[in-house]
Coordinates of C-alpha atoms in Angstrom, one line a residue:
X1 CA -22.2 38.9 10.8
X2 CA -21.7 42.5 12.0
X3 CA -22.3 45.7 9.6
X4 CA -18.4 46.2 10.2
X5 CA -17.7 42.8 8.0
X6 CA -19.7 44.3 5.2
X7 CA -18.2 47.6 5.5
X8 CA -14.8 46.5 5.1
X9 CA -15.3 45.9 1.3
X10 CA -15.7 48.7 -0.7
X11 CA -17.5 47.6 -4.2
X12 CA -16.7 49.7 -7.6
X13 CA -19.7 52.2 -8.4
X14 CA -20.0 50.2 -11.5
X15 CA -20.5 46.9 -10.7
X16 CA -23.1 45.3 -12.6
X17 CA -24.4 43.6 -10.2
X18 CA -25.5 46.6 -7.6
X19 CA -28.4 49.2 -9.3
X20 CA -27.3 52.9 -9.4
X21 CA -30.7 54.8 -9.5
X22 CA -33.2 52.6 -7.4
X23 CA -33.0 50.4 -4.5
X24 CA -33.5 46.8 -4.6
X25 CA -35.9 46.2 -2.9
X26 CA -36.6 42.4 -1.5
X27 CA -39.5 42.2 -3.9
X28 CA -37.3 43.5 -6.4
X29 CA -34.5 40.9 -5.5
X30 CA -37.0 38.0 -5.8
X31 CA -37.5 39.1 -9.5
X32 CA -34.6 39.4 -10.7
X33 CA -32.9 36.4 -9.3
X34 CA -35.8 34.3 -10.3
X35 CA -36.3 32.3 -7.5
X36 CA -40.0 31.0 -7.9
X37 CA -40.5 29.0 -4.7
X38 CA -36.9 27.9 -4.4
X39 CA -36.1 28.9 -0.3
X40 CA -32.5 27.7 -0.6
X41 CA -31.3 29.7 -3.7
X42 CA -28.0 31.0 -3.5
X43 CA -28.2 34.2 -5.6
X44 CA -31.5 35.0 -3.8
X45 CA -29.8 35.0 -0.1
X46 CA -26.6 36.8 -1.1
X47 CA -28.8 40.4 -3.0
X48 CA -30.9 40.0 0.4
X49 CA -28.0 40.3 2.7
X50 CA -25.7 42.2 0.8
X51 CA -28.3 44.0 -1.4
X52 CA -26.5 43.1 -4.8
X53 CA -26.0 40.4 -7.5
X54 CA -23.2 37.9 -6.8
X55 CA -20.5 36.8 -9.2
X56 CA -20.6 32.7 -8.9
X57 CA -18.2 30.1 -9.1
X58 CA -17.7 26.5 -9.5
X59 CA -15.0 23.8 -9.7
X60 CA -14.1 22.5 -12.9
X61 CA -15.6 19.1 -13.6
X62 CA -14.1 16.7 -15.9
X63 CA -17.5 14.8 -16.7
X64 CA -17.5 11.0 -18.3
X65 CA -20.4 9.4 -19.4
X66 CA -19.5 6.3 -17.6
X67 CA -19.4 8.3 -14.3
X68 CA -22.1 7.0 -12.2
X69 CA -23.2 9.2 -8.9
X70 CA -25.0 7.9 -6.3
X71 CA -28.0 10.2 -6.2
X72 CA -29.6 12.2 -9.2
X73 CA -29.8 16.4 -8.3
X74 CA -31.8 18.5 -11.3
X75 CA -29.8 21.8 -12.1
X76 CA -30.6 23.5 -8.3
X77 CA -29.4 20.7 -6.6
X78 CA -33.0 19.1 -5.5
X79 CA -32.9 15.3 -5.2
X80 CA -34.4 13.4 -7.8
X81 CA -33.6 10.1 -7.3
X82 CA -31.4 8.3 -4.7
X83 CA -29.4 4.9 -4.8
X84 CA -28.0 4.1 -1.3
X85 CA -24.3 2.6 -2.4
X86 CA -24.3 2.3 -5.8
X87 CA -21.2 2.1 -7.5
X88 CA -19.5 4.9 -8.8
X89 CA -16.8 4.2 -11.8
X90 CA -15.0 6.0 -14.1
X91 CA -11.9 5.6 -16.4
X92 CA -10.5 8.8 -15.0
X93 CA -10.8 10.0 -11.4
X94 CA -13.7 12.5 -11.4
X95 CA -14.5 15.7 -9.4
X96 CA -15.8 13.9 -6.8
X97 CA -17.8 14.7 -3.8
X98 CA -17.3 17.0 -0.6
X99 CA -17.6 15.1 2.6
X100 CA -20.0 17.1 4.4
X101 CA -19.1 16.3 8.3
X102 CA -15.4 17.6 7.5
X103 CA -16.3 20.4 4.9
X104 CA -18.6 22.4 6.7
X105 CA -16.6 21.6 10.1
X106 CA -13.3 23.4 8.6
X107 CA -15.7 26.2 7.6
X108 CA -17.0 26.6 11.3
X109 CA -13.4 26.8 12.5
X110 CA -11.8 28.8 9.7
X111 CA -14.8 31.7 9.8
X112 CA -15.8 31.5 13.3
X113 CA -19.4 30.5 12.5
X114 CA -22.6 29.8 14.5
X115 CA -23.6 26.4 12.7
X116 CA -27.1 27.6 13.6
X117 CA -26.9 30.4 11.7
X118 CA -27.3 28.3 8.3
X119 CA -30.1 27.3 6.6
X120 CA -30.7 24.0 5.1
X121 CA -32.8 21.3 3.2
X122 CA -33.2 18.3 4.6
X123 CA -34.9 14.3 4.6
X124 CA -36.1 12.1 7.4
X125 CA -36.8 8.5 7.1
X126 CA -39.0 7.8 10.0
X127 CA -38.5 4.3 9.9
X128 CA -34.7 4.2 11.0
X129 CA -35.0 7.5 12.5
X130 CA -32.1 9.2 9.7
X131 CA -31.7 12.8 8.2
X132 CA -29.6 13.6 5.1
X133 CA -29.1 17.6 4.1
X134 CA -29.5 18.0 0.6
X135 CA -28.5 21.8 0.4
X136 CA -27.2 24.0 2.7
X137 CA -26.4 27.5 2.4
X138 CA -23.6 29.4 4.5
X139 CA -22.8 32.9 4.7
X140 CA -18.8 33.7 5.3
X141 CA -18.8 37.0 5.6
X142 CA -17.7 40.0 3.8
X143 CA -19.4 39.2 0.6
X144 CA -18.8 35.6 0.6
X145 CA -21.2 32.5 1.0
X146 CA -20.5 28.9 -0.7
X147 CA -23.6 27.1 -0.8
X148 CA -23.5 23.0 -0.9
X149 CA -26.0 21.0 -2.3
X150 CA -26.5 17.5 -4.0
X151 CA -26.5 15.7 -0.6
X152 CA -25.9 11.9 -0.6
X153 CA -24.9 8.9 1.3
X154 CA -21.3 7.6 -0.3
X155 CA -20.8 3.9 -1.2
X156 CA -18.5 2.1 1.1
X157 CA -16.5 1.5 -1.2
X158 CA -14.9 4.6 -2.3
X159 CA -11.2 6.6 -2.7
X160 CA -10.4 8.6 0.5
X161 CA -7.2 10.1 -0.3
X162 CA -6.7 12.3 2.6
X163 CA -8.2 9.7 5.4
X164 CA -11.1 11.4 6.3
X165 CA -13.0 10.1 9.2
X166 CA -15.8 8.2 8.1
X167 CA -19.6 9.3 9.4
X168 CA -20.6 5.4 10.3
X169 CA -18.4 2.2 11.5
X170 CA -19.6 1.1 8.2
X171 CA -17.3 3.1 6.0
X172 CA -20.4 5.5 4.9
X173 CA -19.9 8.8 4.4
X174 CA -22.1 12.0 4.3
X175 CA -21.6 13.8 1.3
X176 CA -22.1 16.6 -1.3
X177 CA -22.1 16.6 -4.8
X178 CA -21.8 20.3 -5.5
X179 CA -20.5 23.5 -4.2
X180 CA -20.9 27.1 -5.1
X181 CA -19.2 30.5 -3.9
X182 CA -21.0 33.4 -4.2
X183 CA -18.9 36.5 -3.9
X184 CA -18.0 40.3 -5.7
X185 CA -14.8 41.2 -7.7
X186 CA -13.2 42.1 -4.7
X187 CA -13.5 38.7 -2.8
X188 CA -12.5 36.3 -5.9
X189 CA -9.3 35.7 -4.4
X190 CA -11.1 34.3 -1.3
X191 CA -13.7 32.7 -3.5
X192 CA -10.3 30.6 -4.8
X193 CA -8.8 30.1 -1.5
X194 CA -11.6 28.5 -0.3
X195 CA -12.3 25.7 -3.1
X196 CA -8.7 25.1 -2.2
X197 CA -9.0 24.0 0.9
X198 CA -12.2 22.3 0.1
X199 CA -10.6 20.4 -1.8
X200 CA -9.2 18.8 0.9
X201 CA -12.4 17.4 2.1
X202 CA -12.7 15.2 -1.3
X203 CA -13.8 11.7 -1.7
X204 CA -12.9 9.8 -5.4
X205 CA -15.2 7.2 -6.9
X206 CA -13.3 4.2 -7.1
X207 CA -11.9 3.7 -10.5
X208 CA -12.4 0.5 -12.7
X209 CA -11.1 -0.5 -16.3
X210 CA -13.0 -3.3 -18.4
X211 CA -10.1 -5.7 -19.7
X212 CA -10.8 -8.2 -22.0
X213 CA -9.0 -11.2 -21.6
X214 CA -7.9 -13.7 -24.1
X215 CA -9.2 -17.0 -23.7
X216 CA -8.6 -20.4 -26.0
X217 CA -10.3 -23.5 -26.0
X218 CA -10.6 -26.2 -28.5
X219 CA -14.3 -25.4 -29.7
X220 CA -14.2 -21.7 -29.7
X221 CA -11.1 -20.5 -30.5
X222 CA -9.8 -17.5 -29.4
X223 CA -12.3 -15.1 -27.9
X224 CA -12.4 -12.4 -24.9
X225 CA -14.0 -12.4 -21.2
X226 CA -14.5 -8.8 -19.6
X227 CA -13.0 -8.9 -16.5
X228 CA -12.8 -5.6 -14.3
X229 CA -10.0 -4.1 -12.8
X230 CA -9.6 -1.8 -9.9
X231 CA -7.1 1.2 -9.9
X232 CA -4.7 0.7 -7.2
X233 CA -4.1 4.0 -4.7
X234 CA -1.1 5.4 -5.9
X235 CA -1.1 8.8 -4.7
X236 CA 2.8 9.2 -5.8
X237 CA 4.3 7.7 -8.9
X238 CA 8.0 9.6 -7.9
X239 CA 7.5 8.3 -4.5
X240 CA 6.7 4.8 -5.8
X241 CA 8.8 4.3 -8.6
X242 CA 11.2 7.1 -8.5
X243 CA 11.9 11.0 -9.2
X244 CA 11.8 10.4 -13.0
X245 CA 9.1 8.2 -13.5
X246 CA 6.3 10.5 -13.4
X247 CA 7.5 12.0 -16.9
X248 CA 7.9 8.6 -18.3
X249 CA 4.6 7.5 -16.9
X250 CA 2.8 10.7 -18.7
X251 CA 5.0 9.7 -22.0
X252 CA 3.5 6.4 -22.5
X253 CA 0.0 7.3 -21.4
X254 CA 0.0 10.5 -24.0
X255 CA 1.5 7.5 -26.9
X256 CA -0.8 4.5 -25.8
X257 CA -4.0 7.1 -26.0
X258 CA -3.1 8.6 -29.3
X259 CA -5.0 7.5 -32.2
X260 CA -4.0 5.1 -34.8
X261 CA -0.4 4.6 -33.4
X262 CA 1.8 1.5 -33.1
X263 CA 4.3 0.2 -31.2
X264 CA 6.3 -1.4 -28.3
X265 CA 6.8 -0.8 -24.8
X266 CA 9.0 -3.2 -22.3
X267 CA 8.2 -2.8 -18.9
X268 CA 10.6 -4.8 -17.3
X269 CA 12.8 -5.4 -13.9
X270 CA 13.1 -8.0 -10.6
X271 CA 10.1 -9.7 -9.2
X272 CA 8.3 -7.3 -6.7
X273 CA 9.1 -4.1 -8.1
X274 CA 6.0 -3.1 -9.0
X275 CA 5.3 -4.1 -12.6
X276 CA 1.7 -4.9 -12.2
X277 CA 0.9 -2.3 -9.8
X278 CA 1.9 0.1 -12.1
X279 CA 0.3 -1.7 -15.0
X280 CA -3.1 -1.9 -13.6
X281 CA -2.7 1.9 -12.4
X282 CA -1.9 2.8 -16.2
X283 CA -5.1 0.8 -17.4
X284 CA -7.7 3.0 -15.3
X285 CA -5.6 5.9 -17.0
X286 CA -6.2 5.0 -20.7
X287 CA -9.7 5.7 -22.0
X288 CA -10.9 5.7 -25.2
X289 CA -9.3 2.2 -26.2
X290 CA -10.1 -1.3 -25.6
X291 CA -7.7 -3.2 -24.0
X292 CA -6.7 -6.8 -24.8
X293 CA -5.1 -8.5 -22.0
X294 CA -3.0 -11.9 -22.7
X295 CA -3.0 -13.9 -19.2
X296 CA 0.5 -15.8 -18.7
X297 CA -0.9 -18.7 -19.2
X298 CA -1.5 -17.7 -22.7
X299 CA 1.3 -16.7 -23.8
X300 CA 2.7 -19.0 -25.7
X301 CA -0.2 -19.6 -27.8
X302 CA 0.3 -16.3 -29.3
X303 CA 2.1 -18.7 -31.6
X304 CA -0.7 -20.5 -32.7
X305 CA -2.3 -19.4 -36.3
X306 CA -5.7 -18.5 -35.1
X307 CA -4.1 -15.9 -32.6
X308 CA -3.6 -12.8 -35.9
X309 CA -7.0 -13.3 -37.0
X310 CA -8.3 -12.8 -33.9
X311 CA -6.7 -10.0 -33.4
X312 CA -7.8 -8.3 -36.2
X313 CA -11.1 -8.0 -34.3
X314 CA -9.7 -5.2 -31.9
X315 CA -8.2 -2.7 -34.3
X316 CA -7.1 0.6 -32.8
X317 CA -6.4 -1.1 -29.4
X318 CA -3.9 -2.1 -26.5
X319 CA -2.4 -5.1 -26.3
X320 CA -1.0 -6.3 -22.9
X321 CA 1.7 -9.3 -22.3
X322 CA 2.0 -10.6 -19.2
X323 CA 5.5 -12.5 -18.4
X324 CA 6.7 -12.1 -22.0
X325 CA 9.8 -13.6 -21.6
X326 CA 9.4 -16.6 -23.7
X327 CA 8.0 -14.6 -27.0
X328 CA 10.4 -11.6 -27.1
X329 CA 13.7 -13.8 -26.3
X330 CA 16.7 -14.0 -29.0
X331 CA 15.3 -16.0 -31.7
X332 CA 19.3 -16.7 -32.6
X333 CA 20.4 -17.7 -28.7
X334 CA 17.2 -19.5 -28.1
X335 CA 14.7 -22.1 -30.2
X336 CA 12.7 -22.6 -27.3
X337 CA 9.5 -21.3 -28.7
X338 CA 9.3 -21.2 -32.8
X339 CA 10.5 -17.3 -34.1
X340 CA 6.5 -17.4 -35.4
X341 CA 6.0 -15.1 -31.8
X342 CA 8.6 -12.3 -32.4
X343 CA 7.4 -12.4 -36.0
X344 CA 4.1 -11.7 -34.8
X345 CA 5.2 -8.9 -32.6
X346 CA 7.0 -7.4 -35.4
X347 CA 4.7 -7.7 -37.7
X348 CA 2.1 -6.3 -34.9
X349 CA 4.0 -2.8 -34.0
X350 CA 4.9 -1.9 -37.6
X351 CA 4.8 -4.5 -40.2
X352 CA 2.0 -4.2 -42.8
X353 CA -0.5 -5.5 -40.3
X354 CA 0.1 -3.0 -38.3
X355 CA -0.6 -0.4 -40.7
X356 CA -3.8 -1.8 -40.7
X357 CA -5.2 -2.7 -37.3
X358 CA -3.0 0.3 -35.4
X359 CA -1.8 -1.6 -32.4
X360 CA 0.1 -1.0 -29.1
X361 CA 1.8 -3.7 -27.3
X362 CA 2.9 -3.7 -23.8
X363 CA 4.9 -5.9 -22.4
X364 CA 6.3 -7.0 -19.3
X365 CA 9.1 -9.3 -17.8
X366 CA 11.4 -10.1 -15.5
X367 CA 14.6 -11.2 -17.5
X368 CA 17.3 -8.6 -18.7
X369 CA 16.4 -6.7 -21.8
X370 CA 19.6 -7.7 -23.1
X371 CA 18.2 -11.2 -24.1
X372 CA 15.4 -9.5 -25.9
X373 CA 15.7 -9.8 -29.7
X374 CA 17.3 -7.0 -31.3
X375 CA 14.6 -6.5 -33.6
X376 CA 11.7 -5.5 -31.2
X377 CA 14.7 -3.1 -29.5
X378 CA 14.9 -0.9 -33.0
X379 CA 14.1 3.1 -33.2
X380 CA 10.7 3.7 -34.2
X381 CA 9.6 0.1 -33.0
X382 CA 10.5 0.9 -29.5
X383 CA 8.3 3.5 -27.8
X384 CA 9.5 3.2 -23.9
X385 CA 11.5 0.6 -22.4
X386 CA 12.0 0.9 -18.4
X387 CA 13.6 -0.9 -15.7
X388 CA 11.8 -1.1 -12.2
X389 CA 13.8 -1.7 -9.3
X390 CA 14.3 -1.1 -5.8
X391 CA 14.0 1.9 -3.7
X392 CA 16.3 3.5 -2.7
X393 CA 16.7 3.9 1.1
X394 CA 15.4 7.9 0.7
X395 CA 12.1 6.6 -1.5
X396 CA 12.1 3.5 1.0
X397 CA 11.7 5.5 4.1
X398 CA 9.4 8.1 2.1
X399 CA 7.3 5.4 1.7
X400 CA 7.4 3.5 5.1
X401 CA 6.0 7.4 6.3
X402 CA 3.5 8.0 3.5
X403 CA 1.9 4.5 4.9
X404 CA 1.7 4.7 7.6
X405 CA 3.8 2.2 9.3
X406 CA 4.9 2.2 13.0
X407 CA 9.0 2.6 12.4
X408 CA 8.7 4.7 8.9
X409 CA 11.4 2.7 7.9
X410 CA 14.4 3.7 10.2
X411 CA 15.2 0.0 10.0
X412 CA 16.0 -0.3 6.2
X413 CA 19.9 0.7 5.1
X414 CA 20.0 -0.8 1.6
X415 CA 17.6 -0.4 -1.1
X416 CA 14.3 -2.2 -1.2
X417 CA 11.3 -3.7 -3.3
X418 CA 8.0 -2.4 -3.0
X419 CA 6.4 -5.4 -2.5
X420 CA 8.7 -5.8 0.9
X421 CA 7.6 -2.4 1.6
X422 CA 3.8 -3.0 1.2
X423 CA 4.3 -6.7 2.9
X424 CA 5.0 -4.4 6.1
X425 CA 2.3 -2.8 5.8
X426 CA 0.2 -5.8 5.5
X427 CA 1.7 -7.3 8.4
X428 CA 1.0 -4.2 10.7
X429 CA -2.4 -4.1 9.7
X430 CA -2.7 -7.3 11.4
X431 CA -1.1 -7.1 14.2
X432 CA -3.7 -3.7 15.0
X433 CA -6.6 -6.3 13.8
X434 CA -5.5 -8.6 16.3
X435 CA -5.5 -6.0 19.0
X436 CA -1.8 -5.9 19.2
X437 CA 0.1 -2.8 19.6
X438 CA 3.7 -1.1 18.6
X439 CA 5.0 1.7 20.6
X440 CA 3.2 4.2 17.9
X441 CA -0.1 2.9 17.6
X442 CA -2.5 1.9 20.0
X443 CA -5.5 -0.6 20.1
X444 CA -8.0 -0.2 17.4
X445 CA -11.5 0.8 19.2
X446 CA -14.8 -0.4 17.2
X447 CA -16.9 2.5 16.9
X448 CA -20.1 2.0 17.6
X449 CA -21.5 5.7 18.3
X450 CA -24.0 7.0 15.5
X451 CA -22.8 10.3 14.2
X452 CA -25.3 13.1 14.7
X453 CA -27.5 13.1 11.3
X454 CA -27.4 17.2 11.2
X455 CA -23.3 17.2 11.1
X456 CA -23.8 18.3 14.9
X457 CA -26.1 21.8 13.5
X458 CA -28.3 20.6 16.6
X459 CA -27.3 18.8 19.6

């Protein structure tokens, strides 16, 4: 960077961080940034170039205790232990991490940078002949730097959101875990552009929910088996389930999270709308609360008088019905099951038990909600009841586009279920697997080239 860049900002003659009456000195610099024997040190490298203290900033991090990364950084971003591919999991999506390779390539295009101009940590492991960069630190110009550190290899198995190219046929990915901008008053506006577009360059932990699922058997009783659950990619609920339904979906999750509460909610419509795409989506959403799930198969032995006392185990949790038809019917237009299920229910969402054990129920089904008894359907009992349906042909094409699929949907004229829409996509997927090809796509190519281990800093 030229003395041009630097004189283009013009700091205030009070800024804290510059010193009025003596120079700083790099000895001086070294003191008062407190480096010790830190080379790659953010603060340090900015008062040497730009001969005064930097404001810092970071992104806002919504930690969990069940968030699990796959390397261990102390405060300054050193290494202190590694796990290749370990899980990540969460209830919530976390900060995530910065795919190096496509991070510090937008910065090289955006800034016009010489990538050897940066300086760097790094590991080699002689005995497959790999290098990881643990920090780097690049200087943008015009009293701005970012500095990366917390350098990892990702799980395969992770959220990319934005498609990012992966750094190994194996899914892997180079990654950072944190990033910091260095900058004066002047350039905080730049300092917030730039974690912007970084965020662009994001990979997600994939989320998992623990559900315990009711089980029966003759010996035992009623008891629960943990089963885990993975959060499907839903990256829009409008364009999924309709303009509305993202203030319905943020509704039931603020009601199902709040403490002590009761309650009903009907999720209900055709086969292959989406009901249990959504529902396990909602699941990785709710923390805080166990959730009890009751398989179909089950259902009708919510009946049975074992089923309350069991339930009195979980207080202050979630229950979930699966294909609740047969429970929450008109007890008057159909003796089918006994009325001891709806009685349950009722007695569940705001009877006297459920003063006590402060449950939510969820339920879902296929049939009308007009053959639902009247007494589940009462104010105050009720919390949300919607109807999934088809798409519309708008949402249908919407979604044909956001997926990717070789005709984004010019073929559909009437409105659609999701699960038609996804079974496209499935099919397309394997026509490329097979090496077949559509006038939009073309032959998928195995990579086999190994991506060079210093993000292409040396070549």
């Amino acid at each position: 960077m030229n003395s041009e860049d630097v004189a283009s900002i013009i700091l205030s003659s009070n800024y804290s961080g510059a010193c009025d009456h003596t120079p700083l000195t790099n000895e001086g610099i070294l003191k008062l940034t407190d480096q010790q024997s830190i080379v790659i040190y953010g603060p340090t490298l900015f008062a040497l170039k730009y001969r005064v203290l930097p404001c810092t900033v970071n992104p806002k991090i919504h930690r969990s205790t069940d968030y699990v990364d796959v390397s261990t950084f102390n405060s300054i971003g050193q290494g202190v232990s590694f796990a290749r591919g370990r899980q990540w999991s969460s209830k919530r999506k976390q900060g995530g991490m910065y795919h190096a390779t496509s991070a510090i390539n937008f910065i090289i295009n955006e800034y016009k940078l010489d990538r050897n101009r940066f300086i760097y940590d790094w590991s080699y492991d002689a005995s497959d002949k790999s290098s990881l960069i643990s920090t780097v630190y690049i200087d943008l110009g015009n009293y701005l730097s970012v500095q990366f550190s917390g350098g990892s290899i990702s799980p395969t198995n992770i959220d990319n959101p934005n498609a990012l190219e992966p750094d190994h046929e194996t899914n892997i990915f180079h990654c950072f875990t944190y990033a910091t901008i260095f900058h004066v008053p002047q350039t905080a506006d730049r300092a917030r552009t730039l974690f912007e577009q970084l965020s662009k360059f994001k990979l997600f932990p994939i989320t998992t929910a623990t559900l315990q699922m009711v089980c029966h058997d003759a010996q035992n009783g009623f008891y629960t088996s943990s089963i885990r659950m993975n959060q499907p990619r839903i990256t829009d609920l409008k364009l999924h389930y309709g303009d509305e339904f993202e203030i319905i979906h943020e509704q039931l999750l603020e009601t199902l999270q709040e403490k002590d509460s009761t309650g009903i909610t009907f999720l209900h419509g055709p086969p292959g709308t989406g009901k249990t795409y959504y529902l396990r989506y909602l699941i990785n959403e709710i923390k805080d609360k166990s959730l009890i799930y009751v398989p179909p198969d089950l259902v009708n032995d919510m009946t049975k008088p074992g089923f309350l006392p069991f339930l009195m185990k979980h207080p202050n949790s979630i229950l979930i019905i699966e294909d609740a038809e047969n429970i929450i019917r008109d007890r008057i237009q159909d003796n089918f099951l006994p009325n001891q299920a709806v009685a349950n229910l009722l007695n569940l969402s705001d009877g006297l038990l459920g003063d006590a054990m402060h449950q939510q129920i969820i339920c879902t089904f296929n049939c009308d909600v007009k053959g639902i008894d009247p007494a589940l359907l009462r104010d105050g009992r009720l919390v949300i009841e919607h109807k999934f349906d088809k798409l519309n042909v708008q949402n249908a094409r919407r979604m044909c586009v956001e997926l990717g699929l070789s005709d984004y949907g010019n073929d559909i004229h009437e409105p659609i279920s999701l699960s038609e829409i996804y079974a496209r996509k499935n099919n397309t997927e394997a026509d490329l697997a097979n090496g077949h090809t559509t006038k939009n796509n073309r032959t998928l190519k195995k990579r086999n080239q190994k991506v060079d281990p210093f993000l292409g800093f040396y070549s």
